[in-house]
Short mmCIF file of C-alpha atoms in Angstrom, two decimals:
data_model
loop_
_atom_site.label_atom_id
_atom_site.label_comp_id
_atom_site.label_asym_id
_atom_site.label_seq_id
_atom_site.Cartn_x
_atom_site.Cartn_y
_atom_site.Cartn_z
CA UNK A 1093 -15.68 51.08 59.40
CA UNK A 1094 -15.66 49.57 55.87
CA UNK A 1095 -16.38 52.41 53.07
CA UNK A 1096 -18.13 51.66 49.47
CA UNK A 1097 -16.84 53.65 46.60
CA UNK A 1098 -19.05 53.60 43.44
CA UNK A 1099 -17.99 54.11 40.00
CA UNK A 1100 -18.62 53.51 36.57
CA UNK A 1101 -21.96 55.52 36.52
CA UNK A 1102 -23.11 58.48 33.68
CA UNK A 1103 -25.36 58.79 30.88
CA UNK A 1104 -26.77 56.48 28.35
CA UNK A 1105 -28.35 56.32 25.77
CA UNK A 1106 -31.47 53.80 25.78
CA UNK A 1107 -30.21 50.38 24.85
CA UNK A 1108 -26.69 51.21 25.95
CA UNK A 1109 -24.62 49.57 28.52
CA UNK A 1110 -22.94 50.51 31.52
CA UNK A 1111 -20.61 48.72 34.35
CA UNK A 1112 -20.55 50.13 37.81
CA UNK A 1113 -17.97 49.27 40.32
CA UNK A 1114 -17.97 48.79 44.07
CA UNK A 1115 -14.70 48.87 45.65
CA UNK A 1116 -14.79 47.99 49.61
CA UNK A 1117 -12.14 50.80 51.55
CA UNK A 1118 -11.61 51.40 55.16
CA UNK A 1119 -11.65 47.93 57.31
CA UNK A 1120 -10.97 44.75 55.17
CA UNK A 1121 -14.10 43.46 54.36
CA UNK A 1122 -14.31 39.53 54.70
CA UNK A 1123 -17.69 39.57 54.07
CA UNK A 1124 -20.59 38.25 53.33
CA UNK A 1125 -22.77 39.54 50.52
CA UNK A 1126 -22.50 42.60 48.46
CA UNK A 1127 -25.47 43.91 46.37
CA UNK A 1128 -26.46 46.66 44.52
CA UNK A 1129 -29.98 48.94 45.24
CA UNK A 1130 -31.28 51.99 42.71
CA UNK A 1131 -33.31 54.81 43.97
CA UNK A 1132 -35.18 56.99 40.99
CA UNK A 1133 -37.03 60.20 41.68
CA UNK A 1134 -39.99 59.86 43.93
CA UNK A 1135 -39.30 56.32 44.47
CA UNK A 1136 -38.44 53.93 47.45
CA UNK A 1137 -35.16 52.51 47.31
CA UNK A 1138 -35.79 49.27 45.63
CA UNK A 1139 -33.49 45.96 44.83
CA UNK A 1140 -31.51 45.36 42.02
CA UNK A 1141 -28.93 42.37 43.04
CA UNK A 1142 -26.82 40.78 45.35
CA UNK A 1143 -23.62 38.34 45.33
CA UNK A 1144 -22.68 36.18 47.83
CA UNK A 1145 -18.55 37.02 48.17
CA UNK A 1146 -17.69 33.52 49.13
CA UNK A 1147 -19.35 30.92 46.67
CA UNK A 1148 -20.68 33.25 43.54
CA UNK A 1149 -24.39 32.70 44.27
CA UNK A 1150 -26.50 35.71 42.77
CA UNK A 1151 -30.01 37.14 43.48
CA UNK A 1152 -31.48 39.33 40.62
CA UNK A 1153 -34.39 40.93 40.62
CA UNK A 1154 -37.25 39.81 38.12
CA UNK A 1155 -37.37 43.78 36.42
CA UNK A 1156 -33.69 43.39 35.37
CA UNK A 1157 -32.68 39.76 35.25
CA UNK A 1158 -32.35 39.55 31.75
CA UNK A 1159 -30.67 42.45 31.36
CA UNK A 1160 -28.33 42.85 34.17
CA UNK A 1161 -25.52 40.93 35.71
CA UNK A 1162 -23.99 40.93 39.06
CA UNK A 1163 -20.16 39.55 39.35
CA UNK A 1164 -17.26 40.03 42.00
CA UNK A 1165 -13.60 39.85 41.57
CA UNK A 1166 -12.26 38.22 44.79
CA UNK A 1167 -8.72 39.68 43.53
CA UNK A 1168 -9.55 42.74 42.79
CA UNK A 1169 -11.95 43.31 46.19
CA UNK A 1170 -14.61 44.74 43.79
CA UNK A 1171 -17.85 44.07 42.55
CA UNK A 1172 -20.01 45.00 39.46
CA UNK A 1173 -23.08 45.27 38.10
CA UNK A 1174 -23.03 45.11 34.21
CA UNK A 1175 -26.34 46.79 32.75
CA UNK A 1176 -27.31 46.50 29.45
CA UNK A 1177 -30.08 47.10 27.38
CA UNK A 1178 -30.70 50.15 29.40
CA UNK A 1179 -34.37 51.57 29.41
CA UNK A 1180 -35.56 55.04 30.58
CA UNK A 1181 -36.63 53.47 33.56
CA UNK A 1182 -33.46 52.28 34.63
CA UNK A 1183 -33.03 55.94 35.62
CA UNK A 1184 -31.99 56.41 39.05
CA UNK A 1185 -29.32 56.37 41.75
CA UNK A 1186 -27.66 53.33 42.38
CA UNK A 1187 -26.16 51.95 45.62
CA UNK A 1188 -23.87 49.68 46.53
CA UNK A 1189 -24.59 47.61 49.81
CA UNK A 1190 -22.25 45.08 52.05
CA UNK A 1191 -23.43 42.90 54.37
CA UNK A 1192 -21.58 40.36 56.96
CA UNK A 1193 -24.33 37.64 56.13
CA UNK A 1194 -23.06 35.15 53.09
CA UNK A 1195 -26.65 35.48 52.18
CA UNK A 1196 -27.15 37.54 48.58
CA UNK A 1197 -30.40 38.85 50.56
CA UNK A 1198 -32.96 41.45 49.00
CA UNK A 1199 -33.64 43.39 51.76
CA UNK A 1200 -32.09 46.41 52.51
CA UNK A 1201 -32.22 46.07 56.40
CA UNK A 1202 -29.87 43.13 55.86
CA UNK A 1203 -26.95 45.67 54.66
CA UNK A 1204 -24.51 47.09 57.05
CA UNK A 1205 -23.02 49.34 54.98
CA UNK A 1206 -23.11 51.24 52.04
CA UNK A 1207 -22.18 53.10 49.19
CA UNK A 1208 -23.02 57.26 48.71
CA UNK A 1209 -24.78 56.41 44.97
CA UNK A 1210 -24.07 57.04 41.41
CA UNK A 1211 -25.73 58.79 38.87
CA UNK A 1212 -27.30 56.30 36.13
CA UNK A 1213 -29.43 58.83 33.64
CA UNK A 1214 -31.40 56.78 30.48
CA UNK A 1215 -32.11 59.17 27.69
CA UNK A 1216 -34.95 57.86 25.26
#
């Protein structure tokens, strides 16, 4: 069983920046893709951005894509999102996601496993 452990989440103030961190635990993971999903309040669980692990390639959604970057450190075994520019909207839980495809796929049925969340609250 591999587990996700999120970090780096908190509060912002519009315009600021954060960096979360996914660190896979448990069962090496060899994978695949990792990606990253957000969840706000009354919301479906929607797609922010996947990495393939092996080559680098990303997927970004159009909402954040000039705002956000997705990056892994093969070393380290640990991915990130770096989010800047934050908006109110940006509010939400965020998830991280592995997946044994190479694929950095946007959909969430693709994902074998995944992270418990982390808090990521915009203030205007």
């Amino acid at each position: 069983q591999v587990q996700l452990v999120e970090s780096g989440g908190g509060l912002v103030q519009a315009g600021g920046s954060l960096r979360l961190s996914c660190a896979p635990s448990g069962r090496t993971f060899s994978g695949g893709a990792m990606g990253w999903f957000r969840q706000a309040p009354g919301k479906e669980r929607e797609f922010v951005a996947a990495i393939s692990w092996s080559n680098g390639i990303t997927n970004v959604a159009d909402s954040v894509k000039c705002r956000f970057t997705i990056s892994r450190d093969r070393v380290k075994n640990t991915v990130y999102l770096q989010m800047n520019s934050l908006k109110p909207e940006d509010t939400a839980v965020y998830y991280c996601a592995a997946a044994t495809t190479s694929q950095p796929l946007s959909v969430q049925w693709k994902y074998d496993y995944w992270g418990q969340g982390t808090q990521v609250s915009v203030s205007s």
